[in-house]
């Protein structure tokens, strides 16, 4: 755990994970209650099912400055809603090709099937993702696209926009 | 009077339809027209400059067209694929429209400047066309046409992008996305973009940034390409409509390739063929899933 | 108020370079790597391509950008800190713009200072010196002369350049322009009578050529629109329009925008305005869900009515400078030249005048 408690100058990726409630979320919880040690770079967002995961969520994560994304759910045939993960699988077959075509490396979006009892596998997925994304470096390119526009770009207004990657000045200060 | 004009007149006069949607000559080439009077049918034309995909006017939410009554619509074979897409998604019933299919020998890329189909002028969308004689229409008019010269530039440009590194591709698209002013001409011209409330218009909550900077635009075009994956018929109207010349067909063509390769789905003019994105197979590949 | 001068191509390049050195941005028409014409900031005069391809979109984007931040906010406890965007802008020279684009700015100034002073627009206007260039015309969809403008109009410009062998005749047409001549006189030579005559002849020739494209009486078009809200003419246009915003986005006088608040982080956000178009389905939708312009017949009528009746009745100018971009950009081939011709004809018949 020592590498996590000491301040480090190494790049720490920020990973957003969209996981299904019934399998991966429970599996991740099991990893926690079993006191498994793993990288702490992941923010988990719980959804009922991978079938609910819209491609937009992944895009939004990158818009907000995430360096990598994990999408994880139940194994085929185990979906709590019978077929949600099959729809998700098909959707993501297409989406990862589209992302790659637009220049967003597939290495930044990791998909996995992690069941409720696979806490150890969740640890592997998290650690592997963090290291892969660490090697790729920060992905500020998507977030920073907001400063690029061709028409009138030379005359854009200057408005102070706090960096979304900074922590808020006062925790709990916002409503 | 041509065959088309005669048929249109007959359909209006005997009350089969209340409006015929087709093309008439305009100052800068043929343009869409909605004809409700039998005498006006003499304005109908069909030629190589009729590039528009008129299926877009069948969107039931276009109330200004819908209120004219039951339509007959003049379609090229490629346009019937869009009609099939709308039928597949239950946007209207087959019996609510009369399809007048036209034998087609290809269309030009720029109808304002070009009049004949040649190797230089033929539109990229015509490459590989398998519906020069439309099927599944109520009528088929005109003479059988020979295959036009093939402009394979779309596939070549997709391949050129595939050959780049991810960073090069990102920079390519970022530059294109800088140009977009979010006029939504691509969406409005598309016959399959028919959502009553487009996700981009939803502001509470806001899913896609409305601002037309490169980030908002990248997200918009990613989402639109996703929403069209498996549905796009390759008519190319999005790119033709774009006032900033963004190569949108490259995105949709890539999606067509992925869907063909992964799910063996090819754009069909048969509404009974199931759309790939609403369906799944037990053996869909998952080599990318840990 | 007209002072003539002549500037060689070399001296113009020097002037541009020196202006840039002193912190003035220079905007000119360029041709992109893809072969498209557009207005862009240049680093060197050699990047500018005058009268080659109509810049798309119009010059408007440099005064009302497609997207601009209006203010940002940050919540701290119970307080909200608002930071508005600055309305002070670095000086810029717009060099070689088409007269239709330049005149459009002055036409829109009226609404930007009507019930509210849009200081982001005004700030950019104040910071800009505008040199128009006599236009050679683009094609038969140009109709600037029909709506009170001209390919050599200097309205809204501080100077008008006309390209001649070796350089440009330049006519300074405003106080700001004359002050510019005063300050930068060393780059300019006296204009010979021959140069002035040559330029005049070019200008007259272009005007005559563009006039062939369309001649209408915009005042009677306005009167017809006023009296024909429910006319059968509008439903002949509505069904063709697919409701995209291409026309509005390329138009130098369209200025409608939408305002959105975006959350950028926890307790922080930005308010932006973005281009919008009255042709969009949701443009007039109310919070109740009611939409007074619920179909494209109503929306397309609105576009024509606003430009040729409502705006002139409020501000005097038609909201159109005849650049023809809408005609060229429309994917459904709506043709404003033909629409104006048709309405003018209908109005002529009704008023008993000559068509």
PDB file of N, CA and C in Angstrom, chain B residues 80 84 94 99 134-140 268-273:
ATOM      1  N   UNK B  80     -34.935   3.820 -51.642  1.00  0.00           N
ATOM      2  CA  UNK B  80     -35.841   2.806 -51.090  1.00  0.00           C
ATOM      3  C   UNK B  80     -35.233   2.136 -49.865  1.00  0.00           C
ATOM      4  N   UNK B  84     -37.121   1.654 -46.472  1.00  0.00           N
ATOM      5  CA  UNK B  84     -37.144   0.387 -45.740  1.00  0.00           C
ATOM      6  C   UNK B  84     -36.735   0.598 -44.293  1.00  0.00           C
ATOM      7  N   UNK B  94     -46.523   0.574 -44.694  1.00  0.00           N
ATOM      8  CA  UNK B  94     -46.237   0.462 -46.128  1.00  0.00           C
ATOM      9  C   UNK B  94     -47.426   0.909 -46.964  1.00  0.00           C
ATOM     10  N   UNK B  99     -44.863   4.044 -53.643  1.00  0.00           N
ATOM     11  CA  UNK B  99     -43.477   4.228 -54.056  1.00  0.00           C
ATOM     12  C   UNK B  99     -43.363   4.131 -55.573  1.00  0.00           C
ATOM     13  N   UNK B 134     -35.057  -0.382 -58.830  1.00  0.00           N
ATOM     14  CA  UNK B 134     -35.582  -0.518 -57.465  1.00  0.00           C
ATOM     15  C   UNK B 134     -36.502  -1.726 -57.341  1.00  0.00           C
ATOM     16  N   UNK B 135     -36.398  -2.425 -56.226  1.00  0.00           N
ATOM     17  CA  UNK B 135     -37.326  -3.500 -55.914  1.00  0.00           C
ATOM     18  C   UNK B 135     -38.328  -2.961 -54.917  1.00  0.00           C
ATOM     19  N   UNK B 136     -39.360  -3.687 -54.655  1.00  0.00           N
ATOM     20  CA  UNK B 136     -40.307  -3.342 -53.593  1.00  0.00           C
ATOM     21  C   UNK B 136     -40.952  -1.966 -53.728  1.00  0.00           C
ATOM     22  N   UNK B 137     -41.002  -1.463 -54.943  1.00  0.00           N
ATOM     23  CA  UNK B 137     -41.762  -0.228 -55.134  1.00  0.00           C
ATOM     24  C   UNK B 137     -43.074  -0.619 -55.824  1.00  0.00           C
ATOM     25  N   UNK B 138     -44.031   0.287 -55.792  1.00  0.00           N
ATOM     26  CA  UNK B 138     -45.305  -0.022 -56.429  1.00  0.00           C
ATOM     27  C   UNK B 138     -45.224   0.082 -57.945  1.00  0.00           C
ATOM     28  N   UNK B 139     -44.315   0.909 -58.417  1.00  0.00           N
ATOM     29  CA  UNK B 139     -44.099   1.053 -59.856  1.00  0.00           C
ATOM     30  C   UNK B 139     -42.603   1.129 -60.107  1.00  0.00           C
ATOM     31  N   UNK B 140     -42.188   0.719 -61.313  1.00  0.00           N
ATOM     32  CA  UNK B 140     -40.809   0.952 -61.722  1.00  0.00           C
ATOM     33  C   UNK B 140     -40.859   1.583 -63.107  1.00  0.00           C
ATOM     34  N   UNK B 268     -30.173  -2.988 -46.455  1.00  0.00           N
ATOM     35  CA  UNK B 268     -31.165  -3.704 -47.249  1.00  0.00           C
ATOM     36  C   UNK B 268     -32.371  -2.834 -47.551  1.00  0.00           C
ATOM     37  N   UNK B 269     -32.985  -3.094 -48.711  1.00  0.00           N
ATOM     38  CA  UNK B 269     -34.221  -2.390 -49.036  1.00  0.00           C
ATOM     39  C   UNK B 269     -35.436  -3.209 -48.594  1.00  0.00           C
ATOM     40  N   UNK B 270     -35.180  -4.271 -47.825  1.00  0.00           N
ATOM     41  CA  UNK B 270     -36.267  -5.117 -47.342  1.00  0.00           C
ATOM     42  C   UNK B 270     -36.544  -4.779 -45.878  1.00  0.00           C
ATOM     43  N   UNK B 271     -37.714  -4.233 -45.589  1.00  0.00           N
ATOM     44  CA  UNK B 271     -37.990  -3.843 -44.201  1.00  0.00           C
ATOM     45  C   UNK B 271     -38.052  -5.028 -43.247  1.00  0.00           C
ATOM     46  N   UNK B 272     -38.178  -6.253 -43.783  1.00  0.00           N
ATOM     47  CA  UNK B 272     -38.246  -7.418 -42.905  1.00  0.00           C
ATOM     48  C   UNK B 272     -36.877  -7.814 -42.354  1.00  0.00           C
ATOM     49  N   UNK B 273     -35.821  -7.370 -43.002  1.00  0.00           N
ATOM     50  CA  UNK B 273     -34.485  -7.695 -42.504  1.00  0.00           C
ATOM     51  C   UNK B 273     -34.267  -6.928 -41.209  1.00  0.00           C
TER      52      UNK B 273
END
